[in-house]
Coordinates of C-alpha atoms in Angstrom, one line a residue:
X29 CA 11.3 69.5 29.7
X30 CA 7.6 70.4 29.0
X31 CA 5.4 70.7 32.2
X32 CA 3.2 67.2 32.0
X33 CA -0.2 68.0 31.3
X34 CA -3.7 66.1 32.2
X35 CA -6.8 66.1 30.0
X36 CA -9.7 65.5 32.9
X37 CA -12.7 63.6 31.3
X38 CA -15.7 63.3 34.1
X39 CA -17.3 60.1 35.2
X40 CA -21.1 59.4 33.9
X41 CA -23.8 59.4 37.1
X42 CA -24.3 56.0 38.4
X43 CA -27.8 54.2 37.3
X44 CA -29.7 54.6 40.2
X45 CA -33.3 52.0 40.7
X46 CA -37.4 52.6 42.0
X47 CA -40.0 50.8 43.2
X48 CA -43.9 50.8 41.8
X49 CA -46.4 49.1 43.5
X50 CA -44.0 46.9 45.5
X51 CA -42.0 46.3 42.1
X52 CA -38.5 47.4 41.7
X53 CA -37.4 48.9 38.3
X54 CA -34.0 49.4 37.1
X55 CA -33.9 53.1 35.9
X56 CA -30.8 53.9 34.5
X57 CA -30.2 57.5 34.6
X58 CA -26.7 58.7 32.5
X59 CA -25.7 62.3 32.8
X60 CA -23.0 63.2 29.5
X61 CA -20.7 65.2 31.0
X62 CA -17.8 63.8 28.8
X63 CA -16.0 66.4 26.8
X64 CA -16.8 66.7 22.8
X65 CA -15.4 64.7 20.3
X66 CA -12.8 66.4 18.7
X67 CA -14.0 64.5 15.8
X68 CA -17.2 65.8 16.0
X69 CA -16.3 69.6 16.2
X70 CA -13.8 69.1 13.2
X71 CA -15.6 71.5 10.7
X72 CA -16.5 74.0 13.2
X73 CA -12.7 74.5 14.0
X74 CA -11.5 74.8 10.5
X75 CA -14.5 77.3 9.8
X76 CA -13.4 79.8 13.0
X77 CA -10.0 79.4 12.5
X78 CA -10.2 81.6 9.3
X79 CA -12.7 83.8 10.6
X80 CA -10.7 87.6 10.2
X81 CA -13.3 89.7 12.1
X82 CA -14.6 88.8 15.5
X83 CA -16.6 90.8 17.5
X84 CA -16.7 90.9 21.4
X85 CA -20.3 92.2 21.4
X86 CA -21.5 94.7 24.2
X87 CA -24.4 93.4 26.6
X88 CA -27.0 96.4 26.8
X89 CA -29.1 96.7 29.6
X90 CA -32.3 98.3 30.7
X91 CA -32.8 100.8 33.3
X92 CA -33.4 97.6 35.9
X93 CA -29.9 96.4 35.2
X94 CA -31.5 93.3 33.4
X95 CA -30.3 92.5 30.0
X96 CA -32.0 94.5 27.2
X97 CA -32.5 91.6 25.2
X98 CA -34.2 93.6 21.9
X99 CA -31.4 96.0 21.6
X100 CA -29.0 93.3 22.3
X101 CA -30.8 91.5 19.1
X102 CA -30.3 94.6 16.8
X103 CA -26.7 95.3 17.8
X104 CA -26.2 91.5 16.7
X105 CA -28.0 91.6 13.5
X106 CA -26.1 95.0 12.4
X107 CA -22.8 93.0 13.1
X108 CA -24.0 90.0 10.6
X109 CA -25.1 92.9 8.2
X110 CA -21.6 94.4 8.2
X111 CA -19.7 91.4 7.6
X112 CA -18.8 89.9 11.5
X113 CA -18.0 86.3 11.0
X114 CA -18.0 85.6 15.0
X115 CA -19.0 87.1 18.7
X116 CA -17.8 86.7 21.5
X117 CA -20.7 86.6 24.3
X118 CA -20.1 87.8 27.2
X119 CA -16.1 88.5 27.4
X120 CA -14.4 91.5 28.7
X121 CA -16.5 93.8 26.7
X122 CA -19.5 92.0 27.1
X123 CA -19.3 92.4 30.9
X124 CA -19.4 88.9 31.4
X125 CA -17.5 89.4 34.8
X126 CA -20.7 91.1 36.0
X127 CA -23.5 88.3 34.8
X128 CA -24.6 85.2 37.1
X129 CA -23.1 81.8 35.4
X130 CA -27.4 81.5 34.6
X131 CA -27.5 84.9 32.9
X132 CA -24.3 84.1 30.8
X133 CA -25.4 81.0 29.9
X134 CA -28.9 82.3 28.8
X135 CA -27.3 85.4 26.8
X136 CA -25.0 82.4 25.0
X137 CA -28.3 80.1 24.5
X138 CA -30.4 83.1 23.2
X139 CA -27.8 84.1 20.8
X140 CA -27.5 80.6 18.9
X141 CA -31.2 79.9 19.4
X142 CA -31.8 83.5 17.4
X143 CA -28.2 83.8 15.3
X144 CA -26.4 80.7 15.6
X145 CA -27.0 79.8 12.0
X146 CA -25.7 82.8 10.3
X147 CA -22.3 83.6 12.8
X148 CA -20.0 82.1 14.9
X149 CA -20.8 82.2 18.9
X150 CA -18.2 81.5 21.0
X151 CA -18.9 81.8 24.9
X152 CA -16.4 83.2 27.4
X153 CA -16.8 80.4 29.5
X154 CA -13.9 80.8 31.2
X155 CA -12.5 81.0 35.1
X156 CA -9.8 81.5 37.5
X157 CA -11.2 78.4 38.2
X158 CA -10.8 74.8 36.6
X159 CA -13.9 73.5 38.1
X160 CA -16.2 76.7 37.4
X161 CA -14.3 77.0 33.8
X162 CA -15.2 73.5 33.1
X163 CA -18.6 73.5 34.5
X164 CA -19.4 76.8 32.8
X165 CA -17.9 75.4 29.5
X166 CA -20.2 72.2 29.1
X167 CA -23.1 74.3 29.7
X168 CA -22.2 76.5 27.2
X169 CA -21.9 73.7 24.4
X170 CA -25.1 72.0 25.7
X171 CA -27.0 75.1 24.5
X172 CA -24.9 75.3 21.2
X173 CA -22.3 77.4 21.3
X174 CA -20.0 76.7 18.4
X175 CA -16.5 77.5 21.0
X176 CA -15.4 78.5 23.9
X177 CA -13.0 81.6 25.4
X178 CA -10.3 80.4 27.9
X179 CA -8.6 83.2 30.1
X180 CA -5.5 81.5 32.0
X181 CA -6.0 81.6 36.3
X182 CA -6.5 85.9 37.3
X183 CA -5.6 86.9 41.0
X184 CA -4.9 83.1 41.8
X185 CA -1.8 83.1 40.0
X186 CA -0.5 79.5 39.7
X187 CA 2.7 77.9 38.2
X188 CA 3.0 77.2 35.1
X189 CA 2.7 73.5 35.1
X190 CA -0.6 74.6 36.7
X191 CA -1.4 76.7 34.1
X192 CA -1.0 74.3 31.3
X193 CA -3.0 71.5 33.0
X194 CA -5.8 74.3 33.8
X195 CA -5.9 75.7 29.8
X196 CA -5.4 71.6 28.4
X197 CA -8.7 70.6 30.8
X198 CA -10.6 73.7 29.4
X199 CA -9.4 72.7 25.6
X200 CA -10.5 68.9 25.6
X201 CA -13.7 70.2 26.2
X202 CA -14.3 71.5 22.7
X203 CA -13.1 74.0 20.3
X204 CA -11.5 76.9 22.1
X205 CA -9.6 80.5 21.8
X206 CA -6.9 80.8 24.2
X207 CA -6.6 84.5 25.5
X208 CA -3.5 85.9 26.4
X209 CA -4.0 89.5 28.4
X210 CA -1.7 89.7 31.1
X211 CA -2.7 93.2 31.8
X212 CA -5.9 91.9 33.4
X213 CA -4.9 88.6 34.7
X214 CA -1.2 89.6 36.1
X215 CA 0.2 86.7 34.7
X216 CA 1.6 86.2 30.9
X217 CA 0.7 82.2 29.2
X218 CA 4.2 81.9 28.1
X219 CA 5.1 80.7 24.2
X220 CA 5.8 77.4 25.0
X221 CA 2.6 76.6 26.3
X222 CA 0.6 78.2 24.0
X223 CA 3.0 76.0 21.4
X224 CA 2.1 73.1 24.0
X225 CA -1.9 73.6 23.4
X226 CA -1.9 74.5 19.6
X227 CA -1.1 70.2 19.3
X228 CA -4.9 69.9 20.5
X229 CA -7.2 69.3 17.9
X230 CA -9.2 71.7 20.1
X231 CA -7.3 74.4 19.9
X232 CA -8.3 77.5 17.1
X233 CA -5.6 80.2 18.3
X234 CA -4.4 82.5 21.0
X235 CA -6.1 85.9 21.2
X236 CA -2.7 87.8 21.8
X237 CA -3.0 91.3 23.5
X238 CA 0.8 91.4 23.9
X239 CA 2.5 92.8 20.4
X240 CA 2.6 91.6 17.0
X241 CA 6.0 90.4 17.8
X242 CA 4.6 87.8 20.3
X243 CA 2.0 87.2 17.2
X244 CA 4.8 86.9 14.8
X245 CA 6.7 84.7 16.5
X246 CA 3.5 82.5 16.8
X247 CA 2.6 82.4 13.3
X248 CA 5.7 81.8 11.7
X249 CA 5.5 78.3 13.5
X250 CA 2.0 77.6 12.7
X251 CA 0.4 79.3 15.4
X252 CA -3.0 80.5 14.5
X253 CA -3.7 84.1 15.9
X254 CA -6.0 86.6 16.8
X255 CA -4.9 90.1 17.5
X256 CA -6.6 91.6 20.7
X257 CA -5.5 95.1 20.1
X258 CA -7.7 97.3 17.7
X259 CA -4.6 99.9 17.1
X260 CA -2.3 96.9 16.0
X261 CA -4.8 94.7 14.3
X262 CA -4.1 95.9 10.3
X263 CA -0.2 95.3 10.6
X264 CA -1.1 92.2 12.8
X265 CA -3.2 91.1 10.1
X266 CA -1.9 92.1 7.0
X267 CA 2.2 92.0 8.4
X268 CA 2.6 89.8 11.1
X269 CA 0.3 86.7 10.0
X270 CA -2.5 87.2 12.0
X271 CA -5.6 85.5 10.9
X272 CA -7.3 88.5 11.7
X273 CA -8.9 90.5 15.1
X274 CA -10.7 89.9 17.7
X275 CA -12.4 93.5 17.9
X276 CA -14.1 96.2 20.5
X277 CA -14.0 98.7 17.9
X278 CA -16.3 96.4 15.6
X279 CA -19.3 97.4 17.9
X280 CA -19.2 100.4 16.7
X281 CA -17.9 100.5 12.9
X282 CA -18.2 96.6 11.8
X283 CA -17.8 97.3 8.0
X284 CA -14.7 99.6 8.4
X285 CA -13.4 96.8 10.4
X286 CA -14.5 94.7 7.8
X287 CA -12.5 96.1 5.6
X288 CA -9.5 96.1 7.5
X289 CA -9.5 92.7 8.1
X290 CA -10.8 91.3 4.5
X291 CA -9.6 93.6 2.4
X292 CA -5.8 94.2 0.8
X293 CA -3.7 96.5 3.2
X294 CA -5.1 100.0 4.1
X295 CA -2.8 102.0 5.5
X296 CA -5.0 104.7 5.3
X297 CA -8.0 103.6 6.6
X298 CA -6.1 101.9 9.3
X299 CA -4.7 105.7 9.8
X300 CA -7.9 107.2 9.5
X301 CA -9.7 105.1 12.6
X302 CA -6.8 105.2 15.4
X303 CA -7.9 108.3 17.3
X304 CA -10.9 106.6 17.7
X305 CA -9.7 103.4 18.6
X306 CA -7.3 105.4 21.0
X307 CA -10.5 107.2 22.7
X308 CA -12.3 103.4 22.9
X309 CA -9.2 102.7 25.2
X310 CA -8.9 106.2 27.2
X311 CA -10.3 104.2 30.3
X312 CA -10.4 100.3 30.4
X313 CA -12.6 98.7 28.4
X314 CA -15.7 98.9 28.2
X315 CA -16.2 102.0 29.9
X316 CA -15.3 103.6 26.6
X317 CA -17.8 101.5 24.0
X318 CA -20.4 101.4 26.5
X319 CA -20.8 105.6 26.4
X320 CA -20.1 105.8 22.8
X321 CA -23.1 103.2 21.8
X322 CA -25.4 105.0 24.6
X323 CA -23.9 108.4 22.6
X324 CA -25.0 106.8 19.1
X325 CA -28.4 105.8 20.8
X326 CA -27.9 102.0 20.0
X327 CA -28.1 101.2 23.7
X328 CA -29.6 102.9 26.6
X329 CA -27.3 104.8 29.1
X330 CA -27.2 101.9 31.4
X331 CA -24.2 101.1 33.4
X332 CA -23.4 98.0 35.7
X333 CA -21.3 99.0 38.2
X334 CA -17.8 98.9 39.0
X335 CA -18.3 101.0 35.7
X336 CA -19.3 104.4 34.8
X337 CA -19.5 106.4 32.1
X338 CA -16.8 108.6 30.6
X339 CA -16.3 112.3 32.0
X340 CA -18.1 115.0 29.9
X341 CA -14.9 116.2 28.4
X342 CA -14.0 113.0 27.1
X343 CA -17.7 112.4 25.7
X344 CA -17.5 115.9 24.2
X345 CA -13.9 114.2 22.5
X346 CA -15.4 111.3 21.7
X347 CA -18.5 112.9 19.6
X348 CA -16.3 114.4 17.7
X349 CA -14.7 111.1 16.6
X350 CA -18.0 109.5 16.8
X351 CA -19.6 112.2 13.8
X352 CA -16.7 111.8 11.7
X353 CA -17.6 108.0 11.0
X354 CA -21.4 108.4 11.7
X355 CA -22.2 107.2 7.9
X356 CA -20.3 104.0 9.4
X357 CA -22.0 103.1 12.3
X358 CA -25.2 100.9 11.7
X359 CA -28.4 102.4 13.1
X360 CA -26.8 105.7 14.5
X361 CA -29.4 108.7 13.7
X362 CA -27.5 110.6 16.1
X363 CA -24.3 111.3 18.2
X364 CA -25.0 112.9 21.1
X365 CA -22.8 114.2 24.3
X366 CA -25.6 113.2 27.0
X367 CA -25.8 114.9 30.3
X368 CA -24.3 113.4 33.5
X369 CA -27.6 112.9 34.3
X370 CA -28.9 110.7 31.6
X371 CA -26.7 107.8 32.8
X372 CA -28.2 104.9 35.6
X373 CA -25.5 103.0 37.4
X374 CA -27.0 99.8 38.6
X375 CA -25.4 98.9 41.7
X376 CA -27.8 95.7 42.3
X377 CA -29.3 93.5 39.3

């Protein structure tokens, strides 16, 4: 028997009344927190849910720790050059872990204000928390986001009744990716209730980090998928009935991704880019993407801490990769190793 699951919808503010010059008036004052109409976010779905290339775009920073909002802007227009069809502000890679709720929901707001008419922006919004997830979620649609991220419960692991009733709350807010990565949350979202939530109108695919076999079993009963892992994403794509990726590597070379995604099966390029994609993961991301993009000079040697940059062996591997596809990444002039002491770790922000 399937674990019974709850769609929450919020309650509007009371109207509330004042007086003027001894005269009371009736004020009625609504707040809309009721979830969107699926109706009304029916074209948005079917346009993500065939979007191959997705980008989980880095957030730069200055040597403050504040966001570096201009090279933030030029990372996003190279990805839009180069073929990206979506971002994902502020997940993993974008360090959303590390931003106040008000910075991540600026960073979302500024990217549909400034892009939102040529790409797809969907907002981690999510939470270990149902109340923040929700919370964080309506904000993000009120300033335009076109979906939302859901990550199941991290740390607080809960059952799995719990689990479905925490991802269905998230989903009836609005169009949604469900990601799967049980390697950072310690706890899998098993088949059945991602089968569960794919009945939501809501719902535009798992982001599956856990093998094209989990994705293959998904898609062969209508499940639409995004692969999580660079290094599997061609045969995940091209074998496995994955829609397409949901990319780090992108940030780097977005048209070779491109072509991975969009184009007839590569073997070769697929081939060609795995020792790269294998040095983006050689510590957890985004330790990796963060040195390469300070290495290519498209962002400035920043780092929010708990993260730091790679050792100087590894950057000395990775500028090897990085020069081999330098003609492929957008605005690099330059790969270089940087010294220790070129990188600020921002402790306090």
């Amino acid at each position: 028997m399937a674990p019974q699951t709850t769609c929450f919808a919020r309650s509007r503010a009371p109207g509330c009344s004042a007086r003027l010059g001894g005269r009371r008036l009736a004020v009625s004052v609504h707040a809309n927190l009721l979830p969107v109409p699926a109706a009304e976010t029916r074209s948005t779905v079917d346009r993500i849910k065939k979007m191959r290339l997705i980008t989980a775009v880095k957030t730069p920073y200055l040597p403050n720790g504040k966001f570096d909002i201009p090279a933030y802007d030029a990372l996003v227009a190279r990805q839009i050059e180069n073929g990206v069809e979506g971002l994902i502000v502020g997940g993993t890679t974008g360090e959303g872990h590390l931003m106040s709720w008000d910075e991540h929901i600026m960073l979302i707001a500024h990217t549909v204000h400034c892009f939102g008419s040529k790409i797809a922006v969907i907002g981690n919004t999510g939470s270990n928390s149902t109340r923040e997830a929700l919370h964080a979620t309506e904000q993000g649609f009120a300033v335009g986001m076109h979906a939302s991220l859901q990550i199941n419960p991290y740390y607080g692991k809960t059952s799995k009744t719990g689990l479905l009733n925490h991802l269905s709350a998230v989903v009836c807010e609005g169009p949604a990716i469900i990601y799967n990565v049980p390697g950072r949350t310690g706890q899998d979202i098993p088949d059945d209730v991602g089968l569960e939530l794919s009945k939501h109108p809501n719902f535009l695919g798992m982001k599956e980090c856990t093998g094209n076999k989990r994705i293959h079993n998904y898609t062969s009963q209508g499940v639409n998928c995004w692969s999580g892992n660079d290094d599997e994403s061609h045969d995940a794509r091209h074998s496995n009935g994955a829609v397409g990726v949901i990319s780090v590597t992108s940030n780097v070379v977005p048209g070779l991704m491109h072509k991975l995604m969009h184009g007839s099966p590569d073997p070769a390029l697929n081939a060609s880019l795995k020792d790269l994609m294998s040095w983006l993961f050689c510590e957890p991301n985004p330790i990796s993407l963060n040195t390469a993009l300070a290495m290519c000079g498209l962002v400035k040697p920043v780092f929010r801490l708990p993260y730091v940059p790679l050792s100087r062996e590894q950057r000395e591997k990775g500028a090897v990769l990085l020069r081999a596809v330098q003609e492929h990444i957008p605005g690099c002039k330059e790969v270089k190793v940087l010294e220790d002491s070129d990188f600020v770790l921002i402790g306090r922000h």
